[in-house]
Every structure is written in C-alpha cells, then in structure tokens.
Coordinates of C-alpha atoms and ligand atoms in Angstrom, one line a residue:
M109 CA 10.4 19.1 -10.8
E110 CA 8.4 15.8 -10.7
K111 CA 5.6 15.6 -8.2
T112 CA 3.5 12.8 -6.9
L113 CA 0.5 12.3 -4.6
L114 CA 0.8 10.2 -1.5
I115 CA -2.2 9.5 0.8
I116 CA -1.9 8.2 4.3
K117 CA -5.0 6.1 4.3
P118 CA -7.5 5.9 7.3
D119 CA -5.7 2.8 8.7
G120 CA -2.4 4.8 8.8
V121 CA -4.0 7.8 10.4
K122 CA -5.6 5.5 13.0
Q123 CA -2.3 3.9 13.8
N124 CA -0.8 7.3 14.6
I125 CA 2.1 7.0 12.2
I126 CA 1.7 10.1 10.0
G127 CA 5.0 11.5 11.2
E128 CA 6.8 8.1 10.8
I129 CA 5.5 7.8 7.2
V130 CA 6.3 11.4 6.2
S131 CA 9.8 11.1 7.7
R132 CA 10.7 8.1 5.5
F133 CA 10.3 10.2 2.4
E134 CA 12.2 13.2 3.9
K135 CA 15.1 10.9 4.9
K136 CA 15.4 9.8 1.2
G137 CA 15.9 13.5 0.2
L138 CA 12.4 14.0 -1.1
R139 CA 10.5 17.2 -0.2
I140 CA 7.0 17.7 1.2
V141 CA 5.5 20.5 -0.8
A142 CA 1.8 20.2 0.4
I143 CA 0.1 18.3 3.3
K144 CA -3.4 18.4 4.9
K145 CA -5.9 16.2 6.7
V146 CA -9.3 15.6 5.2
W147 CA -12.3 13.2 5.6
L148 CA -13.6 12.1 2.2
T149 CA -17.2 11.4 1.6
K150 CA -17.8 8.0 -0.1
A151 CA -18.7 9.9 -3.3
Q152 CA -15.4 11.7 -3.2
A153 CA -13.5 8.4 -2.6
K154 CA -15.3 6.8 -5.6
S155 CA -14.4 9.8 -7.8
F156 CA -10.7 9.6 -6.6
Y157 CA -10.5 5.9 -7.5
I158 CA -12.7 6.2 -10.7
V159 CA -9.9 4.3 -12.6
H160 CA -10.9 1.2 -10.6
K161 CA -14.6 1.5 -11.2
E162 CA -14.9 -1.9 -12.9
K163 CA -12.8 -3.8 -10.3
P164 CA -14.5 -6.1 -7.7
F165 CA -12.8 -4.1 -4.9
Y166 CA -14.1 -0.7 -6.0
E167 CA -17.0 -0.5 -3.5
P168 CA -15.1 -1.8 -0.4
L169 CA -12.1 0.4 -1.3
S170 CA -14.4 3.5 -1.5
D171 CA -15.9 2.5 1.9
F172 CA -12.5 2.1 3.4
M173 CA -11.1 5.4 2.1
S174 CA -14.1 7.3 3.6
E175 CA -14.2 5.5 7.0
G176 CA -12.0 8.2 8.6
P177 CA -9.6 11.0 7.9
V178 CA -6.8 10.7 5.4
V179 CA -3.6 12.7 4.9
P180 CA -2.9 13.6 1.3
V181 CA 0.7 14.8 0.7
V182 CA 2.4 16.1 -2.4
I183 CA 6.0 15.0 -2.6
E184 CA 8.6 16.5 -5.0
G185 CA 11.9 15.2 -6.3
A186 CA 13.8 13.7 -9.3
G187 CA 12.0 10.4 -10.2
V188 CA 9.7 10.9 -7.2
I189 CA 6.8 8.8 -8.6
A190 CA 8.9 5.6 -8.8
K191 CA 10.9 6.4 -5.6
V192 CA 7.7 6.8 -3.5
R193 CA 6.2 3.6 -4.9
E194 CA 9.4 1.8 -3.9
I195 CA 9.4 3.2 -0.4
M196 CA 5.7 2.2 -0.1
G197 CA 6.3 -1.4 -1.1
A198 CA 4.0 -3.8 -3.1
T199 CA 0.2 -3.4 -2.9
N200 CA -0.1 -6.7 -1.0
P201 CA 2.1 -6.4 2.2
A202 CA 2.7 -10.1 1.9
N203 CA 4.7 -9.4 -1.2
A204 CA 6.3 -6.1 0.0
A205 CA 10.1 -5.9 0.5
A206 CA 11.6 -5.6 4.0
G207 CA 11.8 -2.1 5.3
T208 CA 8.9 -0.7 3.1
I209 CA 6.0 1.1 4.7
R210 CA 3.5 -1.6 3.7
K211 CA 5.7 -4.4 4.9
D212 CA 6.1 -2.6 8.3
F213 CA 2.6 -1.4 8.9
A214 CA -0.1 -2.8 6.5
E215 CA -2.5 -5.6 7.6
S216 CA -3.8 -6.7 4.2
V217 CA -3.9 -6.0 0.5
E218 CA -7.1 -4.0 1.1
R219 CA -5.9 -2.0 4.2
N220 CA -2.4 -1.1 3.1
I221 CA -1.7 2.2 4.8
V222 CA -0.7 4.4 1.8
H223 CA -1.6 5.3 -1.8
G224 CA 0.9 6.7 -4.3
S225 CA 0.4 7.9 -7.9
D226 CA 1.6 5.3 -10.4
S227 CA 2.4 7.6 -13.4
P228 CA 2.7 11.2 -14.4
E229 CA -0.9 11.0 -15.8
S230 CA -2.3 9.8 -12.4
A231 CA -0.3 12.4 -10.5
A232 CA -1.8 15.1 -12.8
Y233 CA -5.3 13.9 -11.9
E234 CA -4.6 13.1 -8.2
I235 CA -2.7 16.2 -7.0
P236 CA -5.4 18.8 -8.1
F237 CA -8.0 16.5 -6.6
F238 CA -6.8 17.6 -3.1
F239 CA -4.7 20.8 -3.6
S240 CA -4.9 24.1 -5.4
A241 CA -1.7 25.5 -7.0
A242 CA -1.4 28.1 -4.2
E243 CA -1.2 25.2 -1.6
I244 CA 1.8 23.6 -3.2
L245 CA 5.0 25.3 -2.0
Ligands
UDP134 N1 -7.1 -3.2 -3.4 C1 -7.9 -4.1 -2.9 N2 -7.9 -5.4 -3.4 C2 -7.1 -5.8 -4.4 C3 -6.2 -4.8 -5.0 C4 -6.3 -3.5 -4.5 O1 -8.6 -3.8 -1.9 O2 -7.1 -7.0 -4.8 C5 -7.1 -1.8 -2.9 C6 -5.8 -1.5 -2.1 O3 -6.2 -0.6 -1.1 C7 -5.0 -0.8 -3.2 C8 -6.1 0.0 -4.0 O4 -7.2 -0.9 -4.0 O5 -4.0 0.1 -2.6 C9 -5.7 0.4 -5.4 O6 -5.2 -0.7 -6.1 P1 -4.0 -0.7 -7.0 O7 -3.9 -1.9 -7.8 O8 -4.0 0.6 -7.8 O9 -2.7 -0.7 -5.9 P2 -1.7 0.4 -5.5 O10 -1.5 1.3 -6.7 O11 -2.4 1.2 -4.3 O12 -0.5 -0.3 -5.0
MG135 MG1 -2.8 2.4 -7.9

C-alpha cells in the first residue's frame, strides 16, 4: 500500500492543531501508520530538505524547521501521496483552495503548517529519515 510522509511544521505544533490536522486525513479514510514528535537540529533540517539546497529559501527554511518541535506522520492509503497534497493545499496559502489545511491555518508561503512528500521517490527518502520499519504499523 502507498505511503507518504507528512510533517506538521513548528508553526502547526505551536498553534496546537496537531489533532485537527491528523483528523482531516483520517476523515478521508487514510490511515496513520506512524507518528512522533521530534525537534530537529538545523543540520538535520538541512539534510531533510537537501533537494532544495540551491534555492534561495534553503537557509531560512532550515532555520524555520528547526525552531521548535515538529510532528512527522506516515500516512497510508491508495493514492495517498496525491491525496495528502490535495488536503494540504498549495504551497502558498494565498493560492490554496478553500477548506485545505494551508488555506485554513498557514500565514505565508514560508510558514505553511505542513510538509507532504511529492512523489514515491521523495517518500522513499523521507519516511526512513524519521521512522524505522518497526515503527510503521
Ligand atoms: N518555501 C519558501 N519559499 C518559497 C517556496 C517554498 O519558504 O518561495 C518553503 C515552504 O515552507 C515550502 C518548502 O519551502 O513548504 C518546500 O518548498 P516546496 O516547493 O517543496 O513546497 P511544498 O512541497 O512544501 O508544497
Ligand atoms: Mg516539496
């Protein structure tokens, strides 16, 4: 079954909406197969977002992702990668559809509440970044 990595970013954890976010995926019939809370170092955040190392936002993004605890979540379901991205909404909340997580909670394109894997290849890198096989149930 297809799996994806979602992260509730430091701004989402601060807003106290972990349960609200997780429940949106459960209500769509997707299953939570792993979840934890961790505080990344800046080096870990840079390594998670290594694909963006040439982008102008790489440094500020790594600072943001290590400013407080995050909640990585593995979600499972048919077509889950695309479904999770749809429920999240566009990267920039100004462009996100009504009823999406980013439209409802994000303050800017930088601080946008959630991360979601964008392909099977990214999921294959991102899930083991946070979870061992024994933690995915
Ligand atoms: N980001 C940013 N400025 C931008 C584009 C992206 O700060 O102009 C941040 C934002 O937090 C985003 C993350 O970098 O979620 C990764 O960017 P990506 O284009 O992969 O967007 P996503 O896949 O998260 O929608
Ligand atoms: Mg991305």
